[in-house]
CSV table of C-alpha atoms in Angstrom, one decimal:
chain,number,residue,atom,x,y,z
A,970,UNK,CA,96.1,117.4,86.1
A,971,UNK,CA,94.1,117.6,89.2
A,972,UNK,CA,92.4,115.1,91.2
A,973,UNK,CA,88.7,116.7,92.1
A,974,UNK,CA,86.1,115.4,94.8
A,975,UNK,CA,116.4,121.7,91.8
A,976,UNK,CA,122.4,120.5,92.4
A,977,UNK,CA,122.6,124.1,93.2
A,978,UNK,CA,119.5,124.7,92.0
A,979,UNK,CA,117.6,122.5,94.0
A,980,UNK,CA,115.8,124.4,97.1
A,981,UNK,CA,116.5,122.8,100.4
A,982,UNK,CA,112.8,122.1,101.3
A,983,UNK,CA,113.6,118.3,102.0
A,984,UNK,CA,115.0,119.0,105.5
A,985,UNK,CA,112.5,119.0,108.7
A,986,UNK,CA,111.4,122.4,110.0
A,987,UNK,CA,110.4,122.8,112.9
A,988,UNK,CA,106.5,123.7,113.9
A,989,UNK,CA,106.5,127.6,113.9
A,990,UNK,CA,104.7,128.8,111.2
A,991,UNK,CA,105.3,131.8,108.8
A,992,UNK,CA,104.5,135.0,109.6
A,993,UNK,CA,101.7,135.7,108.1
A,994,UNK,CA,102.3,137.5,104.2
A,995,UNK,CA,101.0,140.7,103.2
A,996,UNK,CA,100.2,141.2,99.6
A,997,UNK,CA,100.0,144.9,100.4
A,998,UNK,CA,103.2,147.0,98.5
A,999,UNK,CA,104.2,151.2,99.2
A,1000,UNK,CA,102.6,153.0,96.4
A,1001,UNK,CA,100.8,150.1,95.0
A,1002,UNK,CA,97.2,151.1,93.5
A,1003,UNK,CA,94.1,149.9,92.8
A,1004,UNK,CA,94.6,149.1,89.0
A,1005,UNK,CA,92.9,146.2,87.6
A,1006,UNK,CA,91.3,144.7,90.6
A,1007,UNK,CA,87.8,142.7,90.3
A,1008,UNK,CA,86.7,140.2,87.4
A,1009,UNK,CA,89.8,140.3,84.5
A,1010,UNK,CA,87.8,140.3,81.6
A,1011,UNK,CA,88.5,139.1,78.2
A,1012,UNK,CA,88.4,140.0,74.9
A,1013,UNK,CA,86.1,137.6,72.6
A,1014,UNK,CA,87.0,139.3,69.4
A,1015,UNK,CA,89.8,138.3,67.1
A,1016,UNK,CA,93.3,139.1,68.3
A,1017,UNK,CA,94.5,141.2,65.3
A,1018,UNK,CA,98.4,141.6,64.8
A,1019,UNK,CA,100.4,142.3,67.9
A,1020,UNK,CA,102.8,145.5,68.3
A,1021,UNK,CA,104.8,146.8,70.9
A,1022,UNK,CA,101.7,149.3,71.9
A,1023,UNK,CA,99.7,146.4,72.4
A,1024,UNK,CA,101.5,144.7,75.2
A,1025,UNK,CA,104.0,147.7,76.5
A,1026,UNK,CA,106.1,150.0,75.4
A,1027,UNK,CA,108.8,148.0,77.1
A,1028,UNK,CA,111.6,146.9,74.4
A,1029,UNK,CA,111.9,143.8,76.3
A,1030,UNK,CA,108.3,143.0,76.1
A,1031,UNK,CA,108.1,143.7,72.6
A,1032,UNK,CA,111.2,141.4,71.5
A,1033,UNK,CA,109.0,138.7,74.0
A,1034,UNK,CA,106.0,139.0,71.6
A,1035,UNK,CA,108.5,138.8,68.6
A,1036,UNK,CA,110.0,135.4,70.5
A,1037,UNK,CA,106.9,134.0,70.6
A,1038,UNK,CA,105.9,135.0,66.9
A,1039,UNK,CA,108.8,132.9,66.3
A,1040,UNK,CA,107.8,129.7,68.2
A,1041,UNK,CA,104.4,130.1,66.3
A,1042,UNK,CA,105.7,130.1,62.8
A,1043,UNK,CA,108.7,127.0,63.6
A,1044,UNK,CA,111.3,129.8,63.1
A,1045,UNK,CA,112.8,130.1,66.7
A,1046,UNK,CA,116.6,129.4,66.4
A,1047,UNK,CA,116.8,128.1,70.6
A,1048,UNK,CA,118.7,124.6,70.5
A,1049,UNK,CA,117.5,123.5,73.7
A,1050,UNK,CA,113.8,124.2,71.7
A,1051,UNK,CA,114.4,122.4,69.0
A,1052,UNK,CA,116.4,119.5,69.9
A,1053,UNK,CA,115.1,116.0,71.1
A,1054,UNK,CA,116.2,115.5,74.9
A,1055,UNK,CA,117.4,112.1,73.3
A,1056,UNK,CA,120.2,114.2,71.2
A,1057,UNK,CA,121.1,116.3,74.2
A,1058,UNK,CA,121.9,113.0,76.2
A,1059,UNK,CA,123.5,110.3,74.1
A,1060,UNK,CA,123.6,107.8,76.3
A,1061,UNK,CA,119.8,108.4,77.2
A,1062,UNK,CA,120.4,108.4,81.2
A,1063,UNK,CA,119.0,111.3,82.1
A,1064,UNK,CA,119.0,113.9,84.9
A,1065,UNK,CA,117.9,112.5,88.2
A,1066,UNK,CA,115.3,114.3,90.1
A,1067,UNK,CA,116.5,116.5,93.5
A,1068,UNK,CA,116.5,113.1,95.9
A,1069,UNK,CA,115.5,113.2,99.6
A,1070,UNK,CA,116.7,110.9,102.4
A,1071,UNK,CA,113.5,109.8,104.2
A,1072,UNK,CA,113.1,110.4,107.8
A,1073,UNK,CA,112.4,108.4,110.9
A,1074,UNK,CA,112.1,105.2,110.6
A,1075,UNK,CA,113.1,104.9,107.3
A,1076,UNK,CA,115.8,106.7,107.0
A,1077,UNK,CA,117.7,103.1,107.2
A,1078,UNK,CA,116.4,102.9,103.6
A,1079,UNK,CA,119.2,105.3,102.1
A,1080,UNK,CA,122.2,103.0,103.1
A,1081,UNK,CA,120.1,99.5,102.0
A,1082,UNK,CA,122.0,97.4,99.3
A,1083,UNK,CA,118.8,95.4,99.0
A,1084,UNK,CA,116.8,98.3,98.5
A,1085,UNK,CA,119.5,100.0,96.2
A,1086,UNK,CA,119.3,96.4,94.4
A,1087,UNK,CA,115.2,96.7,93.4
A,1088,UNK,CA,116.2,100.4,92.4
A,1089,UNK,CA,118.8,98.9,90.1
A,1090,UNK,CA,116.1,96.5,88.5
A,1091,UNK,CA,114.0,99.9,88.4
A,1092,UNK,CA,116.2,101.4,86.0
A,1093,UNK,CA,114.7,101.8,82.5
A,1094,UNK,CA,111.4,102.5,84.2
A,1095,UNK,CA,113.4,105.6,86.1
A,1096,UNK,CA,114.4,106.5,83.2
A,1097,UNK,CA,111.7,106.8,81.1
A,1098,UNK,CA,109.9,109.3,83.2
A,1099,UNK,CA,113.6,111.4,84.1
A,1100,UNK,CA,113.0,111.6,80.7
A,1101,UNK,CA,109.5,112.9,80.5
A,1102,UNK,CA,110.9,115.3,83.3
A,1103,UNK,CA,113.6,116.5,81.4
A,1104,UNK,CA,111.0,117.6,78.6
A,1105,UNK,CA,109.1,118.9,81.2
A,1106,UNK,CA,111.6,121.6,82.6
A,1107,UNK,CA,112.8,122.5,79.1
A,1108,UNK,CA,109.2,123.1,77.7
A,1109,UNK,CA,108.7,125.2,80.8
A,1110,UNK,CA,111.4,127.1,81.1
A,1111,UNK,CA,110.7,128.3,77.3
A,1112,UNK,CA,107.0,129.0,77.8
A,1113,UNK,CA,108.0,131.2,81.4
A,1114,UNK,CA,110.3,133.5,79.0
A,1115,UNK,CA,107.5,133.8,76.2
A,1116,UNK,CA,104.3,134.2,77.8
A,1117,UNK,CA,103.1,137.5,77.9
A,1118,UNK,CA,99.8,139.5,78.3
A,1119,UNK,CA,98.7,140.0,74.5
A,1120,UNK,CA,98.9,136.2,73.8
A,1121,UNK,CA,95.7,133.7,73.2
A,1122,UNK,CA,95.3,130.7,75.5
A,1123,UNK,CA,95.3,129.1,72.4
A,1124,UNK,CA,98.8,130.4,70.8
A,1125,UNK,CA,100.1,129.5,74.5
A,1126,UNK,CA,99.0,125.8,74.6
A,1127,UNK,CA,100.1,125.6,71.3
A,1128,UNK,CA,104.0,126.9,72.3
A,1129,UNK,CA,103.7,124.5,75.1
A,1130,UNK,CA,102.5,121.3,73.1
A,1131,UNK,CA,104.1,121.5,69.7
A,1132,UNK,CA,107.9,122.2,72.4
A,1133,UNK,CA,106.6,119.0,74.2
A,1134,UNK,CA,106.0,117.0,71.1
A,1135,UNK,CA,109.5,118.1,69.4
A,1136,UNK,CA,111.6,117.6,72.5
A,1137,UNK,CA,109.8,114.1,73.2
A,1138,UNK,CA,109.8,112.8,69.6
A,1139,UNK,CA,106.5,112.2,70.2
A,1140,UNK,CA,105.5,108.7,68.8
A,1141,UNK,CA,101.7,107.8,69.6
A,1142,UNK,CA,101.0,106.8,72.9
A,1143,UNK,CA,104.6,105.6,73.3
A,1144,UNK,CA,105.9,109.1,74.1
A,1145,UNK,CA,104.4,112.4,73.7
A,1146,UNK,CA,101.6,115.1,75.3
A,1147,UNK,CA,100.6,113.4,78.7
A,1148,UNK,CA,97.2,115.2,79.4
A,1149,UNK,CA,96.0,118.7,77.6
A,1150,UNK,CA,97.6,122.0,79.2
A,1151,UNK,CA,95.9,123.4,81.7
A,1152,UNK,CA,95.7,127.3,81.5
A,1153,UNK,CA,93.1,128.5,83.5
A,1154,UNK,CA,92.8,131.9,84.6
A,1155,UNK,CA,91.6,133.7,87.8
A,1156,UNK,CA,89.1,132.1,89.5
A,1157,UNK,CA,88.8,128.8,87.6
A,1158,UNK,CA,91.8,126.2,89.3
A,1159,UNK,CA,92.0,124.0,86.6
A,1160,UNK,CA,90.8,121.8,83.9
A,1161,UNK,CA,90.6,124.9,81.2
A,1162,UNK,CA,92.2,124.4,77.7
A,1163,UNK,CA,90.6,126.0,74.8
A,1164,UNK,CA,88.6,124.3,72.4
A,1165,UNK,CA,88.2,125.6,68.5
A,1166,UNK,CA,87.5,129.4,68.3
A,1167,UNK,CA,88.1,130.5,71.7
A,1168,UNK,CA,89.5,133.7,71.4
A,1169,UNK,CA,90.4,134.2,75.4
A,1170,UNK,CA,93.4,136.4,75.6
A,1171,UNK,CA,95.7,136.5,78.6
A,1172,UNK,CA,95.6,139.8,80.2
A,1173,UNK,CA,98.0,141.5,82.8
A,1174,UNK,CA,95.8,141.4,85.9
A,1175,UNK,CA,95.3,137.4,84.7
A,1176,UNK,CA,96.4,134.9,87.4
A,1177,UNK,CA,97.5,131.9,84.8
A,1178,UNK,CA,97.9,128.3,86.3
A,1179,UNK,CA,100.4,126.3,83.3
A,1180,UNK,CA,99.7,122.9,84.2
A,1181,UNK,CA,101.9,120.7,81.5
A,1182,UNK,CA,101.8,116.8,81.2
A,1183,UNK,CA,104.6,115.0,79.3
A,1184,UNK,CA,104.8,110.7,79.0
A,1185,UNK,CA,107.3,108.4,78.2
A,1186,UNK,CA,106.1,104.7,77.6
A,1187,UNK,CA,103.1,105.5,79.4
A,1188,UNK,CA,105.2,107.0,82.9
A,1189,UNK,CA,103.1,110.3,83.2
A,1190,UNK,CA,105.0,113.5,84.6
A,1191,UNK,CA,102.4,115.9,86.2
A,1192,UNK,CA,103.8,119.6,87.1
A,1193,UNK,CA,102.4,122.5,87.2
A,1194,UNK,CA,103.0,126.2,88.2
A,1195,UNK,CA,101.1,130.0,88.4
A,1196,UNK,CA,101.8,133.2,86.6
A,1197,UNK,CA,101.0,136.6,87.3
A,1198,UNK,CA,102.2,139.6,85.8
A,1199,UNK,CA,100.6,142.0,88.5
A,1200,UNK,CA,102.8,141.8,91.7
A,1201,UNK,CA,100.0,142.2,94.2
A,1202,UNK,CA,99.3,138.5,93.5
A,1203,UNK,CA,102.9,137.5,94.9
A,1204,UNK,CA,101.8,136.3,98.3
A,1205,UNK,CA,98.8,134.0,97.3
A,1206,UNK,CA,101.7,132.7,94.6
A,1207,UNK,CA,104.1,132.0,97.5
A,1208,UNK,CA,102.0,130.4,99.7
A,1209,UNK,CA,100.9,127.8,97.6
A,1210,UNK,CA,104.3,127.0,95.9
A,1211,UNK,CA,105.9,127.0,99.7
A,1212,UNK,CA,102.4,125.0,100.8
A,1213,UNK,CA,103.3,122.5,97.6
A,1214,UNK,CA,106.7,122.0,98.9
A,1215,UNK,CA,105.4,121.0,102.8
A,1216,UNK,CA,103.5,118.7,101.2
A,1217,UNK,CA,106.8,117.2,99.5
A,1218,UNK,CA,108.1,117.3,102.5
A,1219,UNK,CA,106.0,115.3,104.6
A,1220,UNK,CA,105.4,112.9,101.9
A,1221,UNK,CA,107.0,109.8,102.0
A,1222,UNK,CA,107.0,105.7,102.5
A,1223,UNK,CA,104.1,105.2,105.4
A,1224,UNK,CA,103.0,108.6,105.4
A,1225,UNK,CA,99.3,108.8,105.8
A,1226,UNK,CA,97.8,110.8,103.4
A,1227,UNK,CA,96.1,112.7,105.8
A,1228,UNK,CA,99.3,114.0,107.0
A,1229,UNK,CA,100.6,115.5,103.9
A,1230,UNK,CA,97.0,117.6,103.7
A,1231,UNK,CA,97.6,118.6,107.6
A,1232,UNK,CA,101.0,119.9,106.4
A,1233,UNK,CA,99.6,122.2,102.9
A,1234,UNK,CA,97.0,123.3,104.8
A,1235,UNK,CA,99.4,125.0,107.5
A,1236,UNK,CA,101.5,126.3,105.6
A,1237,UNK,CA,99.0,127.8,103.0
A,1238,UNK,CA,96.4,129.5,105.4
A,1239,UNK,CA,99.4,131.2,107.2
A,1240,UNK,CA,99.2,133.3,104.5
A,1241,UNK,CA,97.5,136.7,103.4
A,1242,UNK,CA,97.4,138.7,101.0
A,1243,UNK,CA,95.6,142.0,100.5
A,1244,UNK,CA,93.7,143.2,97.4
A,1245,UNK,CA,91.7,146.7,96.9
A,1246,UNK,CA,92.2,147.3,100.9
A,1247,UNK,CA,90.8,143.8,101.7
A,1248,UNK,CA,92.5,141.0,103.6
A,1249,UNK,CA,92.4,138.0,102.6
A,1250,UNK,CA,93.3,134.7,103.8
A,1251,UNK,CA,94.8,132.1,101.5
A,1252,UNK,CA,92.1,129.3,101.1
A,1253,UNK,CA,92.8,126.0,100.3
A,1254,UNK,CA,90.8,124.3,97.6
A,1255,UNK,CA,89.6,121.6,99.8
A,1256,UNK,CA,87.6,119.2,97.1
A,1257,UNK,CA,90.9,119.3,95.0
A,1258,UNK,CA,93.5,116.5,95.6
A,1259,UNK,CA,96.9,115.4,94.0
A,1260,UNK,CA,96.7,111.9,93.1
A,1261,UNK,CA,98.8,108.6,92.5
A,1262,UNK,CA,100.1,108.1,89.0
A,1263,UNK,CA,100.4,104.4,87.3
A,1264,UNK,CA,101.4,103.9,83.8
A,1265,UNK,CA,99.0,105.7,81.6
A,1266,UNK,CA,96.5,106.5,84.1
A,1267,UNK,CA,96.8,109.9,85.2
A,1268,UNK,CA,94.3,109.6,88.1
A,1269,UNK,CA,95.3,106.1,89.7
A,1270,UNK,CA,94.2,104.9,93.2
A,1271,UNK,CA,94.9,107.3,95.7
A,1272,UNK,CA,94.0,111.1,96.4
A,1273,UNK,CA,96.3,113.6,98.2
A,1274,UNK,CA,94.4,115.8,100.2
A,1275,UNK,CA,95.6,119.5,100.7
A,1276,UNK,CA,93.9,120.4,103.8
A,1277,UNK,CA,93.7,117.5,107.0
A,1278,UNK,CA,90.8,115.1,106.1
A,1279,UNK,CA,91.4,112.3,108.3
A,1280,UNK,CA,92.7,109.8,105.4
A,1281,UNK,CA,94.5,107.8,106.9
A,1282,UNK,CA,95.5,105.8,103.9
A,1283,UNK,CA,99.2,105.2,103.0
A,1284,UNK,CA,101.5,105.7,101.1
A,1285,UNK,CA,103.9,103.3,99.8
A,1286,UNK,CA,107.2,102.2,98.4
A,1287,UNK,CA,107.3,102.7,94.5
A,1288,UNK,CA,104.6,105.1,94.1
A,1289,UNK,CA,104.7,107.8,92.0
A,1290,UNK,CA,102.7,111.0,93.2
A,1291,UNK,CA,101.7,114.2,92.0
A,1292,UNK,CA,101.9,116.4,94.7
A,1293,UNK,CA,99.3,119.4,94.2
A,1294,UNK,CA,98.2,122.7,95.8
A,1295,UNK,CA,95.7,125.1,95.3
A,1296,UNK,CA,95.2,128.2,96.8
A,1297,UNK,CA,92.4,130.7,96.3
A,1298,UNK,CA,91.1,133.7,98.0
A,1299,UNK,CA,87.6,132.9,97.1
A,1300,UNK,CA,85.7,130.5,99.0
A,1301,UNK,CA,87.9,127.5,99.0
A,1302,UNK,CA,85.8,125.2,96.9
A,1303,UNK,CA,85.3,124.8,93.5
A,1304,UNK,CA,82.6,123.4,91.2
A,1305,UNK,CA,82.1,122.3,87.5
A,1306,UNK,CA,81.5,125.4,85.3
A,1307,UNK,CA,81.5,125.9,81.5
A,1308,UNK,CA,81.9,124.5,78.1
A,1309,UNK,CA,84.1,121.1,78.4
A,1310,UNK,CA,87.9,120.3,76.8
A,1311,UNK,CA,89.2,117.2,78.6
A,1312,UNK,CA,88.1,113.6,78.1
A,1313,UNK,CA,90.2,110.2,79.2
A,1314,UNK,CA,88.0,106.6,78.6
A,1315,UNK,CA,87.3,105.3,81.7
A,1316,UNK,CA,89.7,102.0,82.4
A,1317,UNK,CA,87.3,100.4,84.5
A,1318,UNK,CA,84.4,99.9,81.7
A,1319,UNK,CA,84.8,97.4,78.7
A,1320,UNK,CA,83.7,99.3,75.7
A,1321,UNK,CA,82.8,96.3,73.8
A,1322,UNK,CA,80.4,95.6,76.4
A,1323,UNK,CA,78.3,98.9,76.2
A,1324,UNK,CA,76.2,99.0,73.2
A,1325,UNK,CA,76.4,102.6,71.5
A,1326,UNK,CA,73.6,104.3,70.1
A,1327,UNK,CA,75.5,106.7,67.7
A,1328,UNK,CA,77.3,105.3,65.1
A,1329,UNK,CA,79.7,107.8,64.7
A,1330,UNK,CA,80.8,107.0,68.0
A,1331,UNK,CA,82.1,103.9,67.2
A,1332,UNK,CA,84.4,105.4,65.0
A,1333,UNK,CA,85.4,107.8,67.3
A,1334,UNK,CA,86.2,105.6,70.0
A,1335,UNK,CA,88.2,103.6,68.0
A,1336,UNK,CA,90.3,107.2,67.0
A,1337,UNK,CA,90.6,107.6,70.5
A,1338,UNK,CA,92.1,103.7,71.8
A,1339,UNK,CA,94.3,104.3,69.0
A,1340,UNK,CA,95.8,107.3,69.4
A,1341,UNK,CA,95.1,107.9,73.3
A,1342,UNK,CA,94.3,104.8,75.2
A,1343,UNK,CA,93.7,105.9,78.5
A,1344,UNK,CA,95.4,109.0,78.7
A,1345,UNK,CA,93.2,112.1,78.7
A,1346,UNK,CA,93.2,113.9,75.7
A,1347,UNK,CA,91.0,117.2,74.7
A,1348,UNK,CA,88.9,118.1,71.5
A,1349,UNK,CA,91.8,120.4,69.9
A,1350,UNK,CA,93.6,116.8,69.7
A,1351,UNK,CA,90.6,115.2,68.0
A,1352,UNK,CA,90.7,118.2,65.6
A,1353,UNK,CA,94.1,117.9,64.8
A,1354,UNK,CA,94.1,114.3,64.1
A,1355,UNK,CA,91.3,115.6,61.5
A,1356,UNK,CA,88.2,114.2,63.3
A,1357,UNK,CA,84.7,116.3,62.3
A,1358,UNK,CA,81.7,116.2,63.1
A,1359,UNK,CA,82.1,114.1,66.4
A,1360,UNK,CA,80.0,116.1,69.1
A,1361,UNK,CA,77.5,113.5,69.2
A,1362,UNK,CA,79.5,111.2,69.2
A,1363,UNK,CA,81.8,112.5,72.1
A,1364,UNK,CA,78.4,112.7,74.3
A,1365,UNK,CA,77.4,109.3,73.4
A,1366,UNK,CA,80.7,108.0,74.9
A,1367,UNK,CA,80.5,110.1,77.9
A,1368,UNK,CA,76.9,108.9,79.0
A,1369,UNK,CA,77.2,105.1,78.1
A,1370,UNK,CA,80.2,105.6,80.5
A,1371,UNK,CA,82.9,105.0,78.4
A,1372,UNK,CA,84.4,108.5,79.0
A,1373,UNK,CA,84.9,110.2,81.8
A,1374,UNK,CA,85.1,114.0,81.2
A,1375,UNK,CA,86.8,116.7,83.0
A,1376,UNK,CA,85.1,120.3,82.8
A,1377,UNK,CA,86.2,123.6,83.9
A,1378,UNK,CA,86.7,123.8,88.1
A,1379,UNK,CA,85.7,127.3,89.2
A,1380,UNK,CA,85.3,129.1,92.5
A,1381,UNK,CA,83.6,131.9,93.0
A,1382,UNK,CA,83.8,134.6,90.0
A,1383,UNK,CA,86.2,137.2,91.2
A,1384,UNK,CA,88.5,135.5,93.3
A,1385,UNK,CA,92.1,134.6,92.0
A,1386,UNK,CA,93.5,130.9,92.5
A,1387,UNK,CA,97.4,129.3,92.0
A,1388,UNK,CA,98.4,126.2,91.6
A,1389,UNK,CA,101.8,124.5,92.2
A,1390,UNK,CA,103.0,120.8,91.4
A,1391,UNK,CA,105.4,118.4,91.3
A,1392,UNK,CA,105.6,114.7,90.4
A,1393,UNK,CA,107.5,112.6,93.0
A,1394,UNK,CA,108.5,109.1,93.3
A,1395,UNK,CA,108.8,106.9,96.0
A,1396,UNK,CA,112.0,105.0,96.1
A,1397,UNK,CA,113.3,102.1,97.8
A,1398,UNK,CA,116.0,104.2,99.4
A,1399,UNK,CA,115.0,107.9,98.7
A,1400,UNK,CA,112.3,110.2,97.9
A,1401,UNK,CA,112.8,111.5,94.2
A,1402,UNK,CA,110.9,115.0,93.3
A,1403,UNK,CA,111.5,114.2,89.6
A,1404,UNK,CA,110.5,117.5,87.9
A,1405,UNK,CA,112.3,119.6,90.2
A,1406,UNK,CA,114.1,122.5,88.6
A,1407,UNK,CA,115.4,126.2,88.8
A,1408,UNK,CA,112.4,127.8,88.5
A,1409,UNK,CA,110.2,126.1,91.1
């Protein structure tokens, strides 16, 4: 969730490179045509039944759909789906993220037996979000297979929570769903889940950003990745999953923040990609940051830029980042735009000092501390815990300050944006990325 204002499978993007820069990327393929190029637009009607016609007359893309008919109804028969990450690990240590010796000055770090004794005493906290991570990749790996053009952002969020919740043993705020699902499409970067009755379908010229949160005792993994099923997006998904990993890279104890923006922003506008015969140049989103993560506050202290902004704040030892790109071909900046999903009460304001005007948002609030604290949370969640009636209420909690809320983050209409993310933690003697896996 965005900041505005893998063994063998692990990718070897920890080492130093060197300060050539890519070649620049050409999204421009032999043969390739013009087909579906401009504003995707969506149906608003009703998605009736879905058949093979509807999304392809590929077999494989029809046994997809079927897949995720399954998922819907609670009848897929995938163990690493259904069971808890607890069962699949009895002695609940779980997989440790792809670690990173740092560099420099600090490389002393990874032979330290005091600093390998604090990580010792770090243990169960480790844990806990390895945990969350483990979640994470499984629930991701699952959605990658079964999302498909055809599909309602709603019936996706809904495969991606309901996994998250199952695989978790989601328990209150004690474990579960760390922030709503991001799906945004095409030119809005993030903060997009759908409320009641959207009917938004996913369609194949779509650019889909999946941003998943998953907590564990309040330890927040934050990862995201883009979709397309169009190949002439390929470059502008490249350069900001390779942009994402420079910023891994140069991330570290002492860093200045700045830094780690310098290095995205590099790597990102080295890149181009051409759509309909016009080149463009992959844009950073400058007024979009990653962020610092404390226990259950998603947006904690410090913002990680992703172009060079002169921060020269650090960062430091026992941090956990998320470490966030966005890429766009638009103009590189983003504004709030359309109807509003995520909410998270503001940790900073008292709510028994603010007197509230609406009683029903007394109730509400209490619905929310309950169930939510300070984690963000979206008005499908307030629906399913069986809360009416509570628009009024909602408002009166976001203007007495209580709530902060998050809407919609759009560029311009008609450009296509990708996001890539990984949380990262800061360890006495290495850098962890803890949601690392095979697919990004």
């Amino acid at each position: 969730m965005v900041d505005a204002q893998a063994d063998s499978w692990i990718p070897d993007i920890c080492k130093t490179t060197g300060g050539a820069k890519p070649a620049k990327k050409s999204g421009k393929k032999k043969g390739q045509g013009k087909k579906g190029h401009g504003n995707a637009k969506h149906k608003s009607t009703t998605a009736g039944p879905k058949t093979g016609d509807d999304l392809s007359d590929d077999v494989d893309q029809l046994a997809s759909d079927l897949a995720t008919r399954a998922v819907l109804t609670g009848e897929e028969d995938i163990p690493e789906y259904r069971v808890p990450v607890s069962q699949l690990f009895p002695d609940h240590q779980y997989p440790v993220g792809q670690e990173c010796d740092y560099r420099d000055d600090n490389l002393w770090r990874t032979t330290s037996e005091e600093k390998r004794a604090l990580e010792r005493d770090q243990n169960v906290d480790y844990n806990n979000a390895r945990r969350a991570a483990e979640v994470h990749r499984r629930v991701r790996q699952y959605a990658r297979k079964v999302i498909q053009p055809g599909m309602t952002t709603t019936e996706i969020v809904n495969v991606i929570e309901n996994g998250t919740r199952r695989l978790v043993e989601a328990s209150g705020i004690e474990a579960g769903i760390g922030f709503p699902t991001g799906v945004s499409l095409n030119n809005c970067a993030a903060h997009y889940t759908p409320n009641a009755g959207d009917k938004t379908v996913l369609q194949y010229d779509d650019v889909l950003k999946v941003d998943i949160g998953v907590q564990v005792k309040g330890r927040i993994i934050d990862s995201a990745f883009t979709l397309t099923f169009n190949p002439r997006y390929d470059p502008l998904v490249e350069a900001v999953r390779e942009a994402t990993n420079a910023g891994i890279r140069e991330a570290g104890i002492d860093v200045r923040l700045n830094d780690v923006g310098a290095a995205v922003e590099e790597v990102m506008t080295s890149y181009e990609l051409e759509l309909d015969g016009k080149t463009y140049q992959v844009k950073p989103i400058r007024n979009l940051y990653g962020h610092s993560i404390d226990p259950y506050i998603i947006h904690a202290g410090k913002s990680v830029p992703i172009v060079a902004n002169g921060d020269q704040t650090k960062m430091e030892e026992g941090e956990y980042f998320a470490i966030e790109t966005f890429g766009s071909t638009g103009k590189g900046y983003v504004v709030p735009e359309g109807v509003c999903s995520h909410y998270a009460r503001n940790p900073e304001v008292d709510p028994k000092r603010i007197p509230l005007r609406v009683p029903r948002a007394k109730s509400l609030l209490s619905t929310i501390e309950k169930n939510f604290g300070t984690l963000p949370f979206c008005r499908r969640y307030l629906d399913r815990l069986g809360e009416d009636k509570y628009l009024l209420g909602l408002r009166n909690l976001v203007d007495s300050g209580i709530l902060n809320e998050y809407p919609p983050l759009n560029d311009i209409p008609g450009c296509f944006t990708a996001q890539f993310e990984h949380t990262i933690l800061l360890r006495p003697t290495c850098k962890e990325v803890m949601t690392r896996g095979d697919d990004y």
